[in-house]
PDB file of C-alpha atoms in Angstrom:
ATOM      1  CA  MET A   1      -0.001  13.780 -45.784  1.00 51.00           C
ATOM      2  CA  THR A   2       2.039  11.087 -46.144  1.00 51.00           C
ATOM      3  CA  ARG A   3       2.531  11.627 -41.958  1.00 48.00           C
ATOM      4  CA  ILE A   4      -0.652  11.720 -41.731  1.00 44.00           C
ATOM      5  CA  LEU A   5      -1.277   8.638 -43.461  1.00 40.00           C
ATOM      6  CA  ALA A   6       1.855   7.528 -41.070  1.00 45.00           C
ATOM      7  CA  ALA A   7      -0.086   8.256 -38.186  1.00 44.00           C
ATOM      8  CA  THR A   8      -3.919   6.482 -39.536  1.00 44.00           C
ATOM      9  CA  THR A   9      -1.666   3.881 -40.135  1.00 43.00           C
ATOM     10  CA  LEU A  10       0.426   3.854 -36.984  1.00 40.00           C
ATOM     11  CA  PHE A  11      -3.575   4.215 -34.906  1.00 42.00           C
ATOM     12  CA  CYS A  12      -4.344   0.756 -36.607  1.00 45.00           C
ATOM     13  CA  LEU A  13      -1.436  -1.524 -35.937  1.00 39.00           C
ATOM     14  CA  LEU A  14      -2.121   0.116 -32.555  1.00 41.00           C
ATOM     15  CA  THR A  15      -5.793  -0.347 -32.533  1.00 43.00           C
ATOM     16  CA  LEU A  16      -4.931  -3.709 -33.354  1.00 43.00           C
ATOM     17  CA  THR A  17      -2.653  -5.147 -30.493  1.00 41.00           C
ATOM     18  CA  SER A  18      -5.295  -3.254 -28.231  1.00 42.00           C
ATOM     19  CA  ALA A  19      -7.228  -5.672 -30.060  1.00 45.00           C
ATOM     20  CA  LEU A  20      -5.339  -8.987 -29.673  1.00 49.00           C
ATOM     21  CA  ALA A  21      -5.206  -8.364 -25.427  1.00 50.00           C
ATOM     22  CA  ALA A  22      -7.258 -10.930 -23.421  1.00 67.00           C
ATOM     23  CA  PRO A  23      -8.876 -10.136 -20.339  1.00 95.00           C
ATOM     24  CA  ILE A  24      -6.988 -12.596 -16.795  1.00 97.00           C
ATOM     25  CA  ASN A  25      -8.245 -14.808 -14.699  1.00 98.00           C
ATOM     26  CA  TRP A  26      -7.867 -14.720 -11.511  1.00 97.00           C
ATOM     27  CA  THR A  27      -7.214 -18.352  -9.845  1.00 95.00           C
ATOM     28  CA  SER A  28     -10.707 -19.166  -7.249  1.00 90.00           C
ATOM     29  CA  TRP A  29      -8.478 -20.393  -4.537  1.00 91.00           C
ATOM     30  CA  LYS A  30     -10.169 -22.302  -1.233  1.00 89.00           C
ATOM     31  CA  LEU A  31      -7.862 -22.819   1.933  1.00 86.00           C
ATOM     32  CA  THR A  32      -6.002 -26.276   2.738  1.00 84.00           C
ATOM     33  CA  ASN A  33      -3.956 -27.239   5.633  1.00 80.00           C
ATOM     34  CA  GLY A  34      -0.651 -26.029   4.803  1.00 73.00           C
ATOM     35  CA  GLY A  35      -2.251 -23.891   1.841  1.00 86.00           C
ATOM     36  CA  ALA A  36      -4.150 -24.106  -0.736  1.00 91.00           C
ATOM     37  CA  THR A  37      -6.229 -24.965  -3.886  1.00 93.00           C
ATOM     38  CA  GLY A  38      -7.812 -23.447  -7.350  1.00 94.00           C
ATOM     39  CA  SER A  39      -8.050 -23.519 -10.112  1.00 96.00           C
ATOM     40  CA  VAL A  40      -7.574 -21.084 -13.283  1.00 97.00           C
ATOM     41  CA  VAL A  41      -9.290 -21.604 -17.021  1.00 97.00           C
ATOM     42  CA  GLN A  42      -6.699 -20.855 -19.993  1.00 98.00           C
ATOM     43  CA  ASN A  43      -7.728 -21.470 -23.741  1.00 97.00           C
ATOM     44  CA  GLY A  44     -11.337 -23.763 -22.042  1.00 96.00           C
ATOM     45  CA  THR A  45      -8.992 -25.368 -20.309  1.00 97.00           C
ATOM     46  CA  THR A  46      -9.655 -25.674 -16.865  1.00 98.00           C
ATOM     47  CA  ILE A  47      -6.037 -26.274 -14.866  1.00 98.00           C
ATOM     48  CA  ASP A  48      -5.291 -27.420 -11.261  1.00 98.00           C
ATOM     49  CA  VAL A  49      -3.245 -25.040  -8.484  1.00 97.00           C
ATOM     50  CA  THR A  50      -1.841 -25.793  -5.913  1.00 96.00           C
ATOM     51  CA  TYR A  51      -0.026 -23.607  -3.263  1.00 94.00           C
ATOM     52  CA  ALA A  52       2.121 -24.976  -0.358  1.00 92.00           C
ATOM     53  CA  GLY A  53       3.215 -22.406   2.090  1.00 88.00           C
ATOM     54  CA  HIS A  54       2.454 -21.103   5.024  1.00 80.00           C
ATOM     55  CA  SER A  55      -1.297 -19.235   4.265  1.00 77.00           C
ATOM     56  CA  MET A  56      -2.840 -17.214   6.804  1.00 77.00           C
ATOM     57  CA  GLY A  57      -5.893 -16.823   4.658  1.00 76.00           C
ATOM     58  CA  THR A  58      -7.663 -16.041   2.252  1.00 78.00           C
ATOM     59  CA  ASP A  59      -7.993 -12.378   1.112  1.00 73.00           C
ATOM     60  CA  TYR A  60     -10.787 -10.970  -0.520  1.00 68.00           C
ATOM     61  CA  SER A  61     -11.119  -7.378   0.823  1.00 66.00           C
ATOM     62  CA  ASN A  62      -8.058  -5.264   0.103  1.00 74.00           C
ATOM     63  CA  TRP A  63      -6.965  -5.793  -4.137  1.00 85.00           C
ATOM     64  CA  ALA A  64      -8.498  -2.299  -4.731  1.00 83.00           C
ATOM     65  CA  GLU A  65      -6.209  -0.681  -7.448  1.00 87.00           C
ATOM     66  CA  SER A  66      -4.037   1.984  -6.583  1.00 81.00           C
ATOM     67  CA  THR A  67      -3.371   5.109  -8.416  1.00 77.00           C
ATOM     68  CA  PRO A  68      -0.982   5.307 -10.598  1.00 87.00           C
ATOM     69  CA  ALA A  69      -2.418   1.286 -11.754  1.00 94.00           C
ATOM     70  CA  ALA A  70      -1.408  -0.906  -9.916  1.00 95.00           C
ATOM     71  CA  TYR A  71      -2.737  -4.448 -11.653  1.00 96.00           C
ATOM     72  CA  THR A  72      -4.197  -3.074 -14.020  1.00 95.00           C
ATOM     73  CA  GLY A  73      -1.426  -0.614 -15.690  1.00 94.00           C
ATOM     74  CA  SER A  74       0.364  -2.551 -18.427  1.00 93.00           C
ATOM     75  CA  ASN A  75      -1.992  -3.218 -21.892  1.00 92.00           C
ATOM     76  CA  ILE A  76      -1.267  -7.413 -20.632  1.00 94.00           C
ATOM     77  CA  VAL A  77      -3.856  -6.863 -17.498  1.00 96.00           C
ATOM     78  CA  ASP A  78      -6.729  -5.545 -17.723  1.00 94.00           C
ATOM     79  CA  ASN A  79      -9.274  -6.713 -14.846  1.00 95.00           C
ATOM     80  CA  ALA A  80      -7.281  -6.682 -10.993  1.00 94.00           C
ATOM     81  CA  PRO A  81      -7.745  -9.975  -9.416  1.00 94.00           C
ATOM     82  CA  THR A  82     -10.443  -9.640  -6.025  1.00 90.00           C
ATOM     83  CA  SER A  83      -8.735 -11.994  -4.132  1.00 88.00           C
ATOM     84  CA  GLY A  84      -5.385 -13.625  -2.695  1.00 90.00           C
ATOM     85  CA  ILE A  85      -3.591 -16.052  -0.779  1.00 91.00           C
ATOM     86  CA  THR A  86      -2.789 -13.737   2.481  1.00 88.00           C
ATOM     87  CA  LEU A  87       1.012 -14.099   4.341  1.00 88.00           C
ATOM     88  CA  GLN A  88       2.836 -13.071   7.305  1.00 83.00           C
ATOM     89  CA  TYR A  89       5.778 -15.628   8.524  1.00 82.00           C
ATOM     90  CA  ALA A  90       9.011 -15.504   7.102  1.00 85.00           C
ATOM     91  CA  SER A  91       8.738 -18.917   4.942  1.00 84.00           C
ATOM     92  CA  LYS A  92      11.126 -20.785   2.213  1.00 86.00           C
ATOM     93  CA  GLY A  93       9.719 -22.777  -0.399  1.00 89.00           C
ATOM     94  CA  ASN A  94       6.589 -21.041  -1.461  1.00 94.00           C
ATOM     95  CA  THR A  95       5.565 -23.310  -3.863  1.00 96.00           C
ATOM     96  CA  LEU A  96       2.614 -23.169  -7.535  1.00 97.00           C
ATOM     97  CA  THR A  97       2.131 -26.097  -9.132  1.00 98.00           C
ATOM     98  CA  PHE A  98       0.121 -26.579 -12.298  1.00 98.00           C
ATOM     99  CA  ASP A  99      -1.881 -30.180 -13.242  1.00 97.00           C
ATOM    100  CA  GLN A 100      -0.550 -28.735 -16.800  1.00 97.00           C
ATOM    101  CA  ALA A 101       1.898 -26.036 -17.730  1.00 98.00           C
ATOM    102  CA  LEU A 102       0.510 -22.232 -18.355  1.00 98.00           C
ATOM    103  CA  ILE A 103       1.345 -20.415 -20.810  1.00 98.00           C
ATOM    104  CA  ASP A 104       2.857 -16.630 -19.761  1.00 98.00           C
ATOM    105  CA  PRO A 105       1.137 -16.712 -16.102  1.00 98.00           C
ATOM    106  CA  VAL A 106       0.860 -13.294 -13.810  1.00 98.00           C
ATOM    107  CA  PHE A 107       1.500 -13.221 -10.498  1.00 98.00           C
ATOM    108  CA  ALA A 108      -0.159 -10.245  -8.333  1.00 97.00           C
ATOM    109  CA  LEU A 109       1.196  -9.040  -5.533  1.00 95.00           C
ATOM    110  CA  TYR A 110      -0.543  -7.158  -2.916  1.00 93.00           C
ATOM    111  CA  SER A 111       1.238  -4.573   0.396  1.00 93.00           C
ATOM    112  CA  VAL A 112       5.008  -6.765  -0.728  1.00 94.00           C
ATOM    113  CA  GLY A 113       6.722  -5.057   2.606  1.00 94.00           C
ATOM    114  CA  ARG A 114       6.514  -1.340   4.070  1.00 93.00           C
ATOM    115  CA  VAL A 115       7.907   1.402   3.368  1.00 93.00           C
ATOM    116  CA  ASN A 116      10.691   0.789   6.500  1.00 93.00           C
ATOM    117  CA  MET A 117      10.668  -2.485   6.436  1.00 94.00           C
ATOM    118  CA  PRO A 118      11.273  -4.047   2.922  1.00 95.00           C
ATOM    119  CA  VAL A 119      10.913  -7.749   2.499  1.00 95.00           C
ATOM    120  CA  ASP A 120      12.073  -9.558  -1.105  1.00 96.00           C
ATOM    121  CA  TYR A 121      10.443 -13.051  -2.750  1.00 97.00           C
ATOM    122  CA  THR A 122      13.494 -14.149  -3.910  1.00 97.00           C
ATOM    123  CA  PHE A 123      12.178 -16.576  -7.045  1.00 98.00           C
ATOM    124  CA  ASN A 124      13.228 -19.628  -8.884  1.00 97.00           C
ATOM    125  CA  GLN A 125      13.349 -17.725 -12.323  1.00 97.00           C
ATOM    126  CA  SER A 126      13.099 -15.252 -14.900  1.00 97.00           C
ATOM    127  CA  PHE A 127      10.160 -12.490 -14.751  1.00 98.00           C
ATOM    128  CA  ARG A 128       9.209  -9.585 -15.617  1.00 98.00           C
ATOM    129  CA  LEU A 129       7.485  -6.460 -13.859  1.00 98.00           C
ATOM    130  CA  LEU A 130       4.234  -5.148 -16.097  1.00 97.00           C
ATOM    131  CA  SER A 131       2.973  -2.721 -13.239  1.00 96.00           C
ATOM    132  CA  GLN A 132       2.963  -1.081  -9.786  1.00 96.00           C
ATOM    133  CA  GLY A 133       2.054   1.108  -7.795  1.00 94.00           C
ATOM    134  CA  SER A 134       1.038   2.202  -3.453  1.00 92.00           C
ATOM    135  CA  GLY A 135       0.289  -0.383  -0.848  1.00 88.00           C
ATOM    136  CA  ALA A 136      -3.117  -0.368   0.883  1.00 81.00           C
ATOM    137  CA  TRP A 137      -0.615   1.291   4.020  1.00 86.00           C
ATOM    138  CA  GLY A 138       1.799   4.164   1.961  1.00 89.00           C
ATOM    139  CA  GLY A 139       4.173   3.319  -0.394  1.00 90.00           C
ATOM    140  CA  THR A 140       4.404   5.402  -3.814  1.00 92.00           C
ATOM    141  CA  ALA A 141       4.408   4.386  -7.710  1.00 92.00           C
ATOM    142  CA  SER A 142       7.744   3.314  -7.343  1.00 94.00           C
ATOM    143  CA  SER A 143       7.168   0.824  -4.350  1.00 95.00           C
ATOM    144  CA  ILE A 144       8.255  -1.837  -5.897  1.00 97.00           C
ATOM    145  CA  SER A 145      11.881  -2.770  -7.037  1.00 97.00           C
ATOM    146  CA  ILE A 146      13.818  -5.959  -9.734  1.00 97.00           C
ATOM    147  CA  ASN A 147      17.329  -7.067  -9.438  1.00 97.00           C
ATOM    148  CA  GLY A 148      17.383 -10.554 -11.090  1.00 97.00           C
ATOM    149  CA  ASP A 149      15.078 -13.099  -9.886  1.00 97.00           C
ATOM    150  CA  VAL A 150      14.575 -10.788  -6.179  1.00 98.00           C
ATOM    151  CA  LEU A 151      11.281  -9.191  -5.559  1.00 98.00           C
ATOM    152  CA  THR A 152      11.843  -5.788  -3.216  1.00 97.00           C
ATOM    153  CA  GLY A 153       8.140  -4.364  -1.384  1.00 96.00           C
ATOM    154  CA  ARG A 154       8.772  -1.490   0.188  1.00 96.00           C
ATOM    155  CA  GLU A 155       4.791  -1.411   0.695  1.00 94.00           C
ATOM    156  CA  GLY A 156       3.821  -2.290  -2.691  1.00 94.00           C
ATOM    157  CA  ASN A 157       1.344  -3.844  -5.008  1.00 95.00           C
ATOM    158  CA  GLY A 158       2.000  -4.718  -8.064  1.00 96.00           C
ATOM    159  CA  VAL A 159       1.566  -7.535 -11.071  1.00 97.00           C
ATOM    160  CA  ILE A 160       4.521  -9.766 -12.707  1.00 98.00           C
ATOM    161  CA  GLN A 161       4.621 -11.832 -14.872  1.00 98.00           C
ATOM    162  CA  PHE A 162       6.612 -14.912 -16.046  1.00 98.00           C
ATOM    163  CA  LEU A 163       7.683 -15.924 -19.662  1.00 98.00           C
ATOM    164  CA  GLY A 164       6.669 -19.671 -21.418  1.00 98.00           C
ATOM    165  CA  ASN A 165       5.154 -22.469 -20.399  1.00 98.00           C
ATOM    166  CA  ILE A 166       5.736 -22.268 -16.709  1.00 98.00           C
ATOM    167  CA  SER A 167       5.032 -26.234 -14.831  1.00 98.00           C
ATOM    168  CA  SER A 168       5.894 -24.342 -11.278  1.00 98.00           C
ATOM    169  CA  ILE A 169       6.985 -21.441  -9.475  1.00 98.00           C
ATOM    170  CA  SER A 170       8.879 -21.209  -6.172  1.00 97.00           C
ATOM    171  CA  TRP A 171       9.950 -17.775  -3.839  1.00 97.00           C
ATOM    172  CA  ASP A 172      11.170 -17.435  -0.639  1.00 95.00           C
ATOM    173  CA  ASN A 173      10.606 -14.311   1.685  1.00 92.00           C
ATOM    174  CA  THR A 174      12.781 -14.233   5.052  1.00 89.00           C
ATOM    175  CA  VAL A 175      11.158 -10.839   6.943  1.00 90.00           C
ATOM    176  CA  ALA A 176       8.066 -11.924   8.867  1.00 87.00           C
ATOM    177  CA  GLU A 177       6.303  -8.476   7.315  1.00 88.00           C
ATOM    178  CA  TYR A 178       1.944  -8.691   8.791  1.00 83.00           C
ATOM    179  CA  HIS A 179      -0.078  -9.294   5.848  1.00 85.00           C
ATOM    180  CA  HIS A 180       0.809  -9.730   2.619  1.00 90.00           C
ATOM    181  CA  GLY A 181      -0.162 -11.707  -0.235  1.00 91.00           C
ATOM    182  CA  PHE A 182      -0.231 -12.885  -3.622  1.00 94.00           C
ATOM    183  CA  SER A 183      -2.477 -13.630  -6.389  1.00 95.00           C
ATOM    184  CA  LEU A 184      -1.642 -16.071  -9.602  1.00 97.00           C
ATOM    185  CA  GLY A 185      -3.769 -15.050 -13.259  1.00 98.00           C
ATOM    186  CA  VAL A 186      -3.487 -16.568 -16.819  1.00 98.00           C
ATOM    187  CA  ILE A 187      -3.988 -14.902 -20.119  1.00 97.00           C
ATOM    188  CA  ALA A 188      -7.494 -16.147 -21.002  1.00 96.00           C
ATOM    189  CA  ASN A 189      -7.087 -16.897 -25.052  1.00 95.00           C
ATOM    190  CA  THR A 190      -3.508 -16.899 -25.270  1.00 93.00           C
ATOM    191  CA  ASN A 191      -4.671 -17.308 -29.278  1.00 85.00           C
ATOM    192  CA  PRO A 192      -7.439 -13.793 -29.319  1.00 68.00           C
ATOM    193  CA  VAL A 193      -8.792 -13.781 -32.880  1.00 60.00           C
ATOM    194  CA  PRO A 194      -9.095  -9.839 -33.937  1.00 59.00           C
ATOM    195  CA  GLU A 195     -12.156  -7.955 -34.279  1.00 52.00           C
ATOM    196  CA  PRO A 196     -13.278  -7.904 -37.960  1.00 51.00           C
ATOM    197  CA  ALA A 197     -13.492  -3.804 -37.973  1.00 46.00           C
ATOM    198  CA  THR A 198      -9.740  -3.763 -36.968  1.00 44.00           C
ATOM    199  CA  PHE A 199      -8.712  -5.562 -40.016  1.00 42.00           C
ATOM    200  CA  ILE A 200     -11.049  -3.210 -41.615  1.00 47.00           C
ATOM    201  CA  LEU A 201      -9.134  -0.036 -39.909  1.00 44.00           C
ATOM    202  CA  LEU A 202      -5.588  -1.525 -41.143  1.00 44.00           C
ATOM    203  CA  GLY A 203      -6.662  -2.215 -44.574  1.00 48.00           C
ATOM    204  CA  SER A 204      -7.825   1.201 -45.422  1.00 50.00           C
ATOM    205  CA  GLY A 205      -4.853   2.783 -43.816  1.00 48.00           C
ATOM    206  CA  LEU A 206      -2.446   1.276 -45.932  1.00 45.00           C
ATOM    207  CA  ALA A 207      -4.368   1.134 -49.083  1.00 49.00           C
ATOM    208  CA  GLY A 208      -4.349   5.190 -48.937  1.00 49.00           C
ATOM    209  CA  LEU A 209      -0.360   5.087 -47.829  1.00 44.00           C
ATOM    210  CA  ALA A 210       0.280   2.905 -51.165  1.00 50.00           C
ATOM    211  CA  PHE A 211      -2.563   4.655 -53.422  1.00 45.00           C
ATOM    212  CA  TYR A 212      -0.264   8.110 -52.455  1.00 46.00           C
ATOM    213  CA  ARG A 213       2.611   6.446 -53.049  1.00 52.00           C
ATOM    214  CA  ARG A 214       1.920   5.328 -56.504  1.00 55.00           C
ATOM    215  CA  LYS A 215       0.325   9.367 -57.238  1.00 53.00           C
ATOM    216  CA  ARG A 216       3.337  10.599 -56.578  1.00 56.00           C
ATOM    217  CA  LYS A 217       5.220   9.227 -58.667  1.00 54.00           C
TER     218      LYS A 217
END
């Protein structure tokens, strides 16, 4: 009985955690001369985003989810991006800047590297890998690897996250691979309110466990 009640409580806690997850707002991009601009909404505030680098265009057609889920394979990202910035040339000093700090932004990767030609993104700060999968032209479920602040893709899609209040992100990619890209998103609401039903489930599980323990005494 104790195990059943404990399992019920654990289920409620997991449900609560799941309820705290929020959708991702992805940047809406517009090309400029030598880069791109856009905006993203976090906690009800519209924040301007500027990309400076060697963008080749905006890609709306190839951000389909892969198997396993390269973009939504974690409990952080609920929805995949639908477009992003296409890169082609090797370039140093790719930079994203925000007119207001973003909280724990996520960075989606599209078709980085080839199976026989790895491509590195060397970032100026630490990050964590949330999920990954194969790219549009092959690859495997583990086509992205991390070594410190360097991400290496071998035809991989995926999502990484920068933790904290982030005002800018910079990276270098020194291999001229044809057609790879990125997009930037944020957790829509960093302080979501759990649904009342979740608290009811949690309370019931804890109350049942407490009653059982008193009864045994």
